[in-house]
Amino acid sequence: MKLKIAIQGVKGSNHHQVAKDYFGENIELVECMSFDELVCQTLSGRADQAVMAIENSIAGSIIPNYALIHHNNLHVIGEHFLNIHHNLMVLPGQKIEDIKEVHSHPMALLQCKDFLKSYAHIKLVEAVDTAETAQQIQEKQLMNIAAIAPKAAAELYGLEIIANEIQTISNNSTRFLIINKENKALPPEEINKASIRFIADHKRGSLAALLNVMSDCNLNLTKIQSLPVIERPWKYAFFVDVTFDAYQDFTKAKSLLEIMTEEFKILGEYKNARV
Amino acid sequence: MKLKIAIQGVKGSNHHQVAKDYFGENIELVECMSFDELVCQTLSGRADQAVMAIENSIAGSIIPNYALIHHNNLHVIGEHFLNIHHNLMVLPGQKIEDIKEVHSHPMALLQCKDFLKSYAHIKLVEAVDTAETAQQIQEKQLMNIAAIAPKAAAELYGLEIIANEIQTISNNSTRFLIINKENKALPPEEINKASIRFIADHKRGSLAALLNVMSDCNLNLTKIQSLPVIERPWKYAFFVDVTFDAYQDFTKAKSLLEIMTEEFKILGEYKNARV
């Protein structure tokens, strides 16, 4: 039986690419039009696992996705980095002068801002997904509209790329998480990264003390994000990612942080995909 | 002459409310359809100052706005907190059963998710601004379409509120920054908050060491955000907000952090609006 993988967006999207890179070709896609739907499909068991974008080097974290994982008690069981390439695509024969509107995901529009600035006559329209617009241009034979989408979408939906690699910054790496309803724990010797969440005081030095503990336990911080805790003015929730060489170092830090923080929780223990 | 204030969105939006709360009624609004445009208007001098949403208690930081401030060398000269109230509004006489689509800013749709879930027949459509949809419903006399917007928008555009306070979490505070091209420095005794940016190593303990310094200098951390530095794999940029009682404590921390970090920069020194 094929593994059912939930992705945000449709075939040809970046999420689709990650699903192929991570799980191989022999998968059944569950296309979702929002991250909420993606979570529902995973919780209900209609998808076995899900691929979820979590941060990129230009726009930072997609913080609502952290909240989705946390509130639904999902488990992070892996990560994958994808270099994003944005291409401008249209119905065959259309030229850049013909384009009146460019449709894409807000993040893609943001990442191609500099390119788009030189075409002031083109209106930018936000869409839910990159590849979906490509699909619609083909289905509805939309003239004067271009999509910004991955190359795979142009191939899949028979569109012509009239400008490639139009992202402002060439090294545009996006991090995706692999999400599961159950905690499919790896053997400890394969685990060298973890995502944790905890609550700490606003009190002077409290975060510094926690970071000292992590550092003493040989953990490297690869990400930190504070978020005020709703209804509790002087408390902050922290989402932190750490890497480590030895799992027992993490175990030690874990037992200390459990005592020093409130609501300490491990969102996932997995293999670092960036080496 | 009236002070010209750039806001994201149109009259009746939350940005408009903040402009009124902060600067009073005697201002001239410069309505901008994106944060990019808001920055352009401020840099060009067509607006004297700007109001910019920066984070809220549900969705966290609007990280691209930090990048906009940093890359354009703008100055944060103040902050303001606004409790956001979302209302569902339509042309007078329309009922909830008549509604086929709800249009609003993605953040507003997100914040009213639970309410909207009980009306599965209603399609959610993302818009650039909350108040703008209200304006368009009036101008084009759109039936079957509702806006989620502040109360002021209903009054301004003659719409009827058919459900009020539909946000999931009642305590929905959004933080806005007041932005200026020049650094209008306050007298030191009025300054008790600062936004800074610096780059630090991925190296174990480097952030902990910096936070120790801040704590030793009596600074309280109210926000921290890491962002990988593009093209420099093992370096991280940090956006940090700190509060303090005595300006000389901040001066001391500043001189130490300048030595210990790379590209240390003060985005703004201002008065803490949350006490």
Coordinates of C-alpha atoms in Angstrom, one line a residue:
Chain A
M1 CA 0.0 0.0 0.0
K2 CA 1.2 3.5 -0.9
L3 CA 2.1 5.9 1.9
K4 CA -0.4 8.7 2.0
I5 CA 1.3 12.1 2.4
A6 CA -0.6 15.3 3.0
I7 CA 0.9 18.4 1.4
Q8 CA -0.2 22.1 1.3
G9 CA -1.1 22.8 -2.2
V10 CA -1.4 20.7 -5.3
K11 CA 0.8 18.6 -7.5
G12 CA 3.8 20.5 -8.7
S13 CA 4.1 22.6 -5.6
N14 CA 7.2 22.9 -3.4
H15 CA 5.5 20.7 -0.8
H16 CA 5.1 18.1 -3.5
Q17 CA 8.8 18.3 -4.3
V18 CA 9.7 17.8 -0.6
A19 CA 7.3 14.8 -0.4
K20 CA 9.1 13.2 -3.4
D21 CA 12.6 14.0 -2.0
Y22 CA 11.8 12.7 1.4
F23 CA 9.5 9.7 0.7
G24 CA 10.4 8.8 -2.9
E25 CA 8.0 8.5 -5.9
N26 CA 5.8 5.7 -4.5
I27 CA 3.4 7.8 -2.5
E28 CA -0.2 8.9 -2.7
L29 CA -0.6 12.7 -2.4
V30 CA -3.3 14.2 -0.2
E31 CA -3.6 17.8 -1.5
C32 CA -4.7 20.3 1.1
M33 CA -5.7 23.9 0.5
S34 CA -4.6 25.1 3.9
F35 CA -2.3 24.1 6.8
D36 CA -5.4 23.6 8.9
E37 CA -6.8 21.1 6.5
L38 CA -3.4 19.4 6.4
V39 CA -3.5 18.9 10.1
C40 CA -7.1 17.6 10.0
Q41 CA -6.2 15.0 7.3
T42 CA -3.3 13.8 9.5
L43 CA -5.3 13.7 12.7
S44 CA -8.1 11.8 11.0
G45 CA -5.7 9.2 9.5
R46 CA -6.7 10.0 5.9
A47 CA -3.0 10.9 5.6
D48 CA -0.2 8.9 7.2
Q49 CA 2.2 11.7 7.4
A50 CA 2.4 15.4 6.4
V51 CA 4.9 17.8 4.9
M52 CA 4.7 21.3 6.4
A53 CA 6.8 24.4 5.5
I54 CA 8.1 25.9 8.7
E55 CA 10.6 28.7 7.9
N56 CA 12.7 30.2 5.2
S57 CA 15.8 32.3 5.1
I58 CA 14.0 35.4 3.8
A59 CA 10.7 35.6 5.7
G60 CA 11.6 33.6 8.9
S61 CA 9.3 31.3 10.7
I62 CA 5.7 30.5 9.8
I63 CA 4.7 30.9 13.5
P64 CA 1.1 29.8 13.2
N65 CA 2.4 26.4 12.1
Y66 CA 4.3 26.0 15.3
A67 CA 1.0 26.6 17.1
L68 CA -0.8 24.1 14.9
I69 CA 1.8 21.4 15.8
H70 CA 1.7 22.3 19.5
H71 CA -2.1 22.5 20.0
N72 CA -2.8 19.4 18.1
N73 CA -0.1 17.4 19.8
L74 CA 1.5 16.3 16.5
H75 CA 5.0 15.0 16.4
V76 CA 7.9 16.3 14.3
I77 CA 9.7 13.2 13.0
G78 CA 12.0 14.7 10.4
E79 CA 13.0 17.8 8.5
H80 CA 14.0 18.6 4.9
F81 CA 15.6 21.7 3.3
L82 CA 14.6 22.7 -0.2
N83 CA 16.1 25.4 -2.3
I84 CA 13.2 27.3 -3.8
H85 CA 13.3 28.4 -7.4
H86 CA 10.7 30.7 -8.6
N87 CA 9.7 30.9 -12.3
L88 CA 7.3 33.1 -14.2
M89 CA 5.0 30.9 -16.3
V90 CA 2.2 31.6 -18.8
L91 CA 0.1 30.0 -21.5
P92 CA 2.4 29.1 -24.4
G93 CA 2.8 32.2 -26.7
Q94 CA 2.1 34.8 -24.1
K95 CA 4.8 37.5 -23.7
I96 CA 5.8 39.5 -20.6
E97 CA 4.1 42.5 -22.2
D98 CA 0.8 40.6 -22.3
I99 CA 0.8 40.0 -18.5
K100 CA -1.7 42.1 -16.5
E101 CA -1.6 40.0 -13.3
V102 CA 0.8 37.7 -11.5
H103 CA -0.8 35.3 -9.1
S104 CA 1.1 33.3 -6.5
H105 CA 1.5 32.6 -2.8
P106 CA 2.3 35.7 -0.8
M107 CA 5.7 34.3 0.2
A108 CA 6.6 33.8 -3.5
L109 CA 5.4 37.3 -4.4
L110 CA 7.6 38.7 -1.6
Q111 CA 10.6 36.7 -2.7
C112 CA 10.3 38.0 -6.3
K113 CA 9.6 41.6 -5.3
D114 CA 12.7 43.1 -7.0
F115 CA 12.0 41.4 -10.3
L116 CA 8.3 42.4 -10.2
K117 CA 9.2 46.0 -9.4
S118 CA 10.6 46.5 -12.9
Y119 CA 7.1 45.7 -14.3
A120 CA 5.0 48.3 -12.6
H121 CA 2.0 47.6 -14.9
I122 CA 1.6 44.1 -13.5
K123 CA -0.8 43.7 -10.6
L124 CA 0.2 41.2 -7.9
V125 CA -2.6 38.9 -6.7
E126 CA -2.2 36.6 -3.7
A127 CA -3.1 33.0 -4.1
V128 CA -3.2 30.0 -1.7
D129 CA -0.6 28.0 -3.5
T130 CA 2.1 28.4 -6.1
A131 CA 1.2 25.4 -8.3
E132 CA -2.6 25.9 -8.0
T133 CA -2.5 29.1 -10.1
A134 CA -0.5 27.3 -12.8
Q135 CA -3.1 24.6 -12.8
Q136 CA -5.9 27.1 -13.2
I137 CA -4.2 29.0 -16.0
Q138 CA -4.2 25.8 -17.9
E139 CA -7.7 24.6 -17.0
K140 CA -9.4 27.9 -17.6
Q141 CA -6.9 28.9 -20.4
L142 CA -6.3 32.2 -18.7
M143 CA -4.7 34.9 -20.9
N144 CA -2.8 37.8 -19.5
I145 CA -2.2 36.0 -16.2
A146 CA 1.1 34.6 -15.1
A147 CA 1.9 32.3 -12.2
I148 CA 5.1 32.2 -10.1
A149 CA 5.6 28.5 -9.4
P150 CA 8.2 25.7 -9.5
K151 CA 9.5 24.3 -12.8
A152 CA 7.6 21.1 -12.1
A153 CA 4.3 23.0 -12.3
A154 CA 5.1 24.3 -15.7
E155 CA 5.8 20.8 -17.0
L156 CA 2.8 19.3 -15.3
Y157 CA 0.3 22.0 -16.5
G158 CA 1.9 22.7 -20.0
L159 CA 2.9 26.3 -19.3
E160 CA 5.8 28.2 -20.8
I161 CA 8.4 29.7 -18.5
I162 CA 9.1 33.2 -19.7
A163 CA 11.5 34.2 -16.9
N164 CA 13.3 31.7 -14.6
E165 CA 15.0 32.1 -11.2
I166 CA 13.3 35.4 -10.5
Q167 CA 13.8 35.3 -6.8
T168 CA 15.7 38.2 -5.4
I169 CA 18.1 36.1 -3.3
S170 CA 19.5 33.0 -5.0
N171 CA 20.1 31.0 -1.8
N172 CA 16.5 30.7 -0.8
S173 CA 16.3 27.7 1.4
T174 CA 13.0 26.7 3.0
R175 CA 12.8 24.3 5.8
F176 CA 10.0 21.7 5.9
L177 CA 8.9 19.5 8.8
I178 CA 7.7 15.9 8.5
I179 CA 4.7 15.5 10.8
N180 CA 3.1 12.5 12.3
K181 CA 0.2 11.8 14.6
E182 CA 2.1 9.2 16.5
N183 CA 5.6 9.6 17.8
K184 CA 7.6 7.3 15.5
A185 CA 10.8 7.5 17.6
L186 CA 14.1 6.9 15.9
P187 CA 16.8 4.9 17.7
P188 CA 18.6 7.3 20.0
E189 CA 21.9 7.0 18.0
E190 CA 20.2 8.5 15.0
I191 CA 18.7 11.5 16.8
N192 CA 20.8 14.7 16.7
K193 CA 18.2 17.4 16.6
A194 CA 15.1 18.3 18.7
S195 CA 12.3 20.9 18.7
I196 CA 11.1 22.0 22.1
R197 CA 8.7 24.4 23.6
F198 CA 8.6 25.8 27.1
I199 CA 7.3 28.8 29.1
A200 CA 9.6 31.0 31.0
D201 CA 9.3 34.2 33.1
H202 CA 9.9 37.7 31.8
K203 CA 12.2 37.9 34.9
R204 CA 15.6 39.2 34.2
G205 CA 18.1 36.5 33.3
S206 CA 15.6 33.6 33.2
L207 CA 16.2 32.8 29.5
A208 CA 19.9 33.4 29.9
A209 CA 19.9 30.8 32.7
L210 CA 18.1 28.3 30.5
L211 CA 20.5 28.9 27.6
N212 CA 23.4 28.4 29.9
V213 CA 22.1 25.0 30.8
M214 CA 21.7 24.0 27.2
S215 CA 25.2 25.2 26.4
D216 CA 26.6 23.3 29.4
C217 CA 24.9 20.2 28.1
N218 CA 26.7 20.6 24.7
L219 CA 23.5 21.6 22.8
N220 CA 23.8 24.0 19.9
L221 CA 20.9 26.4 19.4
T222 CA 19.8 26.6 15.7
K223 CA 16.6 28.6 16.3
I224 CA 14.8 30.5 19.0
Q225 CA 11.5 32.3 18.9
S226 CA 9.6 34.0 21.7
L227 CA 5.9 34.4 21.7
P228 CA 3.9 36.2 24.4
V229 CA 1.6 33.8 26.2
I230 CA -2.0 34.9 25.7
E231 CA -3.8 35.8 28.9
R232 CA -0.6 35.6 30.9
P233 CA 1.1 39.0 30.4
W234 CA 4.6 38.4 31.8
K235 CA 5.1 34.9 30.6
Y236 CA 6.7 34.0 27.3
A237 CA 6.6 30.8 25.3
F238 CA 9.8 29.8 23.5
F239 CA 10.1 27.6 20.5
V240 CA 13.7 26.4 20.3
D241 CA 15.6 24.0 18.0
V242 CA 18.8 22.4 19.2
T243 CA 21.3 20.1 17.7
F244 CA 23.7 17.8 19.6
D245 CA 26.2 15.0 19.0
A246 CA 25.2 12.6 21.8
Y247 CA 21.6 11.8 22.7
Q248 CA 22.5 11.5 26.4
D249 CA 23.5 15.2 26.4
F250 CA 20.0 16.0 25.2
T251 CA 18.5 13.7 27.9
K252 CA 20.4 15.5 30.6
A253 CA 19.4 19.0 29.3
K254 CA 15.8 17.8 29.1
S255 CA 15.6 16.7 32.8
L256 CA 17.1 20.1 33.9
L257 CA 14.8 22.2 31.6
E258 CA 11.7 20.3 32.8
I259 CA 12.5 21.5 36.3
M260 CA 13.4 25.1 35.3
T261 CA 10.6 25.8 32.9
E262 CA 6.8 25.5 32.8
E263 CA 5.0 23.3 30.3
F264 CA 8.2 21.8 28.9
K265 CA 7.3 19.8 25.8
I266 CA 9.2 18.0 23.1
L267 CA 7.7 18.7 19.7
G268 CA 10.0 16.2 18.1
E269 CA 13.3 14.4 18.2
Y270 CA 14.8 13.7 14.7
K271 CA 17.7 13.7 12.4
N272 CA 19.4 17.0 11.5
A273 CA 19.0 17.3 7.7
R274 CA 21.6 20.1 7.4
V275 CA 25.1 19.0 7.8
Chain B
M1 CA 0.2 71.9 8.9
K2 CA -1.1 68.4 9.6
L3 CA 1.3 65.6 10.3
K4 CA 1.2 63.1 7.4
I5 CA 1.0 59.5 8.7
A6 CA 1.4 56.5 6.5
I7 CA -0.8 53.5 7.4
Q8 CA -1.2 50.0 5.9
G9 CA -4.7 49.8 4.6
V10 CA -7.5 52.4 4.3
K11 CA -9.6 54.5 6.7
G12 CA -11.3 52.4 9.3
S13 CA -8.5 49.9 9.5
N14 CA -6.6 48.9 12.7
H15 CA -3.6 50.9 11.5
H16 CA -5.9 54.0 11.2
Q17 CA -7.1 53.4 14.8
V18 CA -3.5 53.3 16.0
A19 CA -2.6 56.5 14.1
K20 CA -5.5 58.2 15.9
D21 CA -4.6 56.8 19.3
Y22 CA -1.0 57.8 19.0
F23 CA -1.1 61.1 17.1
G24 CA -4.6 62.3 17.8
E25 CA -7.3 63.3 15.3
N26 CA -5.4 66.2 13.6
I27 CA -3.5 64.1 11.0
E28 CA -3.5 63.5 7.3
L29 CA -3.6 59.8 6.4
V30 CA -1.4 58.3 3.7
E31 CA -3.2 55.0 2.8
C32 CA -0.8 52.3 1.6
M33 CA -1.8 49.0 0.1
S34 CA 1.4 47.2 1.3
F35 CA 4.1 47.5 3.9
D36 CA 6.5 48.1 1.0
E37 CA 4.5 51.1 -0.2
L38 CA 4.4 52.4 3.4
V39 CA 8.2 52.3 3.6
C40 CA 8.5 54.1 0.2
Q41 CA 6.1 56.9 1.3
T42 CA 8.2 57.3 4.5
L43 CA 11.5 57.3 2.7
S44 CA 10.4 59.8 0.0
G45 CA 9.0 62.2 2.6
R46 CA 5.4 62.0 1.4
A47 CA 4.6 60.7 4.9
D48 CA 6.3 62.2 8.0
Q49 CA 5.9 59.0 10.0
A50 CA 4.4 55.6 9.6
V51 CA 2.4 53.1 11.7
M52 CA 3.5 49.5 11.1
A53 CA 2.0 46.3 12.7
I54 CA 4.9 44.2 14.0
E55 CA 3.6 41.3 16.1
N56 CA 0.5 39.9 17.7
S57 CA -0.2 37.5 20.5
I58 CA -1.6 34.8 18.2
A59 CA 0.5 34.7 15.1
G60 CA 3.8 36.1 16.4
S61 CA 6.1 38.5 14.6
I62 CA 5.6 39.8 11.1
I63 CA 9.2 39.1 10.4
P64 CA 9.4 40.7 6.9
N65 CA 8.6 44.0 8.6
Y66 CA 11.7 43.7 10.7
A67 CA 13.7 43.2 7.5
L68 CA 12.0 46.2 5.9
I69 CA 13.0 48.5 8.9
H70 CA 16.5 47.1 9.0
H71 CA 17.3 47.2 5.2
N72 CA 15.9 50.7 4.8
N73 CA 17.6 52.1 7.8
L74 CA 14.4 53.3 9.3
H75 CA 14.1 54.2 13.0
V76 CA 11.6 52.9 15.5
I77 CA 10.6 55.9 17.6
G78 CA 7.7 54.5 19.5
E79 CA 5.3 51.6 19.9
H80 CA 1.6 51.1 20.6
F81 CA -0.6 48.2 21.6
L82 CA -4.1 47.8 20.2
N83 CA -6.6 45.2 21.3
I84 CA -8.1 43.9 18.0
H85 CA -11.8 43.4 17.7
H86 CA -13.1 41.5 14.7
N87 CA -16.6 42.0 13.5
L88 CA -18.5 40.4 10.7
M89 CA -20.2 43.1 8.6
V90 CA -22.5 43.1 5.5
L91 CA -24.8 45.4 3.5
P92 CA -27.8 46.3 5.7
G93 CA -30.5 43.6 5.5
Q94 CA -28.2 40.7 4.7
K95 CA -28.2 37.7 7.0
I96 CA -25.6 35.2 7.9
E97 CA -27.4 32.6 5.7
D98 CA -27.0 34.9 2.7
I99 CA -23.2 35.0 3.0
K100 CA -21.2 33.0 0.5
E101 CA -17.8 34.5 1.0
V102 CA -16.0 36.3 3.8
H103 CA -13.1 38.6 2.8
S104 CA -10.4 39.9 5.1
H105 CA -6.7 40.1 5.8
P106 CA -5.2 36.6 6.3
M107 CA -4.4 37.4 9.9
A108 CA -8.0 38.3 10.6
L109 CA -9.3 35.1 9.0
L110 CA -6.8 33.2 11.1
Q111 CA -7.9 34.9 14.3
C112 CA -11.6 34.1 13.6
K113 CA -11.0 30.5 12.5
D114 CA -13.1 28.9 15.2
F115 CA -16.1 31.1 14.5
L116 CA -15.9 30.6 10.7
K117 CA -15.6 26.8 11.2
S118 CA -19.2 26.6 12.2
Y119 CA -20.3 28.1 8.8
A120 CA -18.8 25.5 6.5
H121 CA -20.6 26.9 3.5
I122 CA -18.8 30.2 3.7
K123 CA -15.7 30.5 1.5
L124 CA -12.7 32.4 3.0
V125 CA -11.0 34.9 0.7
E126 CA -7.8 36.7 1.6
A127 CA -7.6 40.4 1.1
V128 CA -4.9 43.0 1.5
D129 CA -6.6 44.9 4.3
T130 CA -9.6 44.5 6.7
A131 CA -11.3 47.8 6.1
E132 CA -10.8 47.9 2.3
T133 CA -13.2 45.0 1.9
A134 CA -15.8 46.9 3.9
Q135 CA -15.2 49.9 1.6
Q136 CA -15.7 47.7 -1.5
I137 CA -18.8 46.0 -0.2
Q138 CA -20.3 49.5 0.1
E139 CA -19.0 51.0 -3.2
K140 CA -19.9 48.0 -5.3
Q141 CA -23.0 47.1 -3.2
L142 CA -21.8 43.5 -3.0
M143 CA -24.4 41.0 -1.8
N144 CA -23.5 37.7 -0.3
I145 CA -20.1 38.9 0.8
A146 CA -19.1 39.8 4.3
A147 CA -16.0 41.6 5.6
I148 CA -14.2 41.0 8.9
A149 CA -13.2 44.4 10.0
P150 CA -13.0 46.9 12.9
K151 CA -16.2 48.5 14.1
A152 CA -15.0 51.9 12.8
A153 CA -15.1 50.4 9.2
A154 CA -18.8 49.5 9.6
E155 CA -19.6 53.0 10.7
L156 CA -17.5 54.6 8.0
Y157 CA -18.9 52.5 5.2
G158 CA -22.5 52.1 6.4
L159 CA -22.4 48.3 6.9
E160 CA -24.3 46.3 9.4
I161 CA -22.5 44.2 12.0
I162 CA -24.2 40.7 12.1
A163 CA -21.7 39.2 14.6
N164 CA -19.3 41.0 16.8
E165 CA -16.1 40.0 18.6
I166 CA -15.7 36.9 16.6
Q167 CA -12.0 36.4 17.3
T168 CA -11.2 33.1 19.0
I169 CA -9.1 34.6 21.7
S170 CA -10.5 37.7 23.4
N171 CA -7.2 39.1 24.5
N172 CA -5.8 39.7 21.0
S173 CA -3.3 42.4 21.4
T174 CA -1.3 43.6 18.4
R175 CA 1.9 45.6 18.7
F176 CA 2.5 48.4 16.2
L177 CA 5.7 50.4 15.7
I178 CA 6.0 54.1 14.9
I179 CA 8.6 54.5 12.2
N180 CA 10.5 57.5 11.1
K181 CA 13.2 58.2 8.5
E182 CA 15.3 60.2 10.9
N183 CA 16.1 59.2 14.4
K184 CA 14.1 61.6 16.5
A185 CA 15.8 60.7 19.8
L186 CA 13.9 61.1 23.0
P187 CA 15.6 62.5 26.1
P188 CA 17.5 59.6 27.7
E189 CA 15.3 59.7 30.9
E190 CA 12.2 59.0 28.7
I191 CA 13.8 55.9 27.0
N192 CA 13.1 52.6 28.7
K193 CA 12.9 50.2 25.7
A194 CA 15.1 49.4 22.7
S195 CA 15.0 47.2 19.6
I196 CA 18.3 45.9 18.5
R197 CA 19.7 43.6 15.8
F198 CA 23.0 41.7 15.8
I199 CA 24.7 38.7 14.3
A200 CA 26.2 35.9 16.4
D201 CA 27.8 32.6 15.8
H202 CA 26.1 29.2 15.8
K203 CA 28.8 28.3 18.2
R204 CA 27.7 26.7 21.4
G205 CA 26.9 29.2 24.2
S206 CA 27.4 32.3 22.1
L207 CA 23.8 33.5 22.5
A208 CA 23.8 32.5 26.2
A209 CA 26.9 34.6 26.8
L210 CA 25.2 37.6 25.1
L211 CA 22.0 37.2 27.2
N212 CA 24.2 36.9 30.4
V213 CA 25.6 40.3 29.5
M214 CA 22.2 41.8 29.0
S215 CA 21.0 40.3 32.3
D216 CA 24.1 41.6 34.2
C217 CA 23.3 45.0 32.8
N218 CA 19.7 44.8 34.2
L219 CA 18.0 44.5 30.8
N220 CA 14.8 42.5 30.5
L221 CA 14.2 40.6 27.3
T222 CA 10.7 41.1 26.0
K223 CA 11.3 39.4 22.6
I224 CA 13.8 37.4 20.8
Q225 CA 13.8 36.0 17.3
S226 CA 16.6 34.3 15.4
L227 CA 16.9 34.3 11.6
P228 CA 19.5 32.5 9.6
V229 CA 21.7 34.9 7.7
I230 CA 21.4 34.3 4.0
E231 CA 24.6 33.2 2.3
R232 CA 26.3 32.7 5.7
P233 CA 25.2 29.2 6.9
W234 CA 26.4 29.2 10.5
K235 CA 25.6 32.8 11.4
Y236 CA 22.3 33.9 12.9
A237 CA 20.8 37.3 13.0
F238 CA 18.8 38.1 16.2
F239 CA 16.1 40.7 16.6
V240 CA 15.8 41.4 20.3
D241 CA 13.7 43.9 22.3
V242 CA 14.8 44.9 25.8
T243 CA 13.3 47.0 28.5
F244 CA 15.3 48.8 31.3
D245 CA 14.8 51.3 34.1
A246 CA 18.0 53.3 33.6
Y247 CA 19.3 54.4 30.3
Q248 CA 22.9 54.1 31.4
D249 CA 22.3 50.4 31.9
F250 CA 21.4 50.1 28.3
T251 CA 24.4 52.2 27.3
K252 CA 26.7 49.8 29.1
A253 CA 25.1 46.7 27.6
K254 CA 25.4 48.4 24.2
S255 CA 29.1 49.0 24.4
L256 CA 29.7 45.3 25.4
L257 CA 27.4 43.9 22.8
E258 CA 29.1 46.0 20.1
I259 CA 32.3 44.2 20.9
M260 CA 30.8 40.7 21.3
T261 CA 28.6 40.6 18.2
E262 CA 28.8 41.5 14.5
E263 CA 26.8 44.2 12.8
F264 CA 25.3 45.4 16.1
K265 CA 22.6 47.9 15.3
I266 CA 20.0 49.8 17.2
L267 CA 16.7 49.9 15.3
G268 CA 15.2 52.2 17.8
E269 CA 15.2 53.6 21.4
Y270 CA 11.8 54.5 22.7
K271 CA 9.2 54.5 25.5
N272 CA 7.7 51.2 26.5
A273 CA 4.0 51.4 25.9
R274 CA 3.1 48.4 28.0
V275 CA 3.4 49.0 31.7

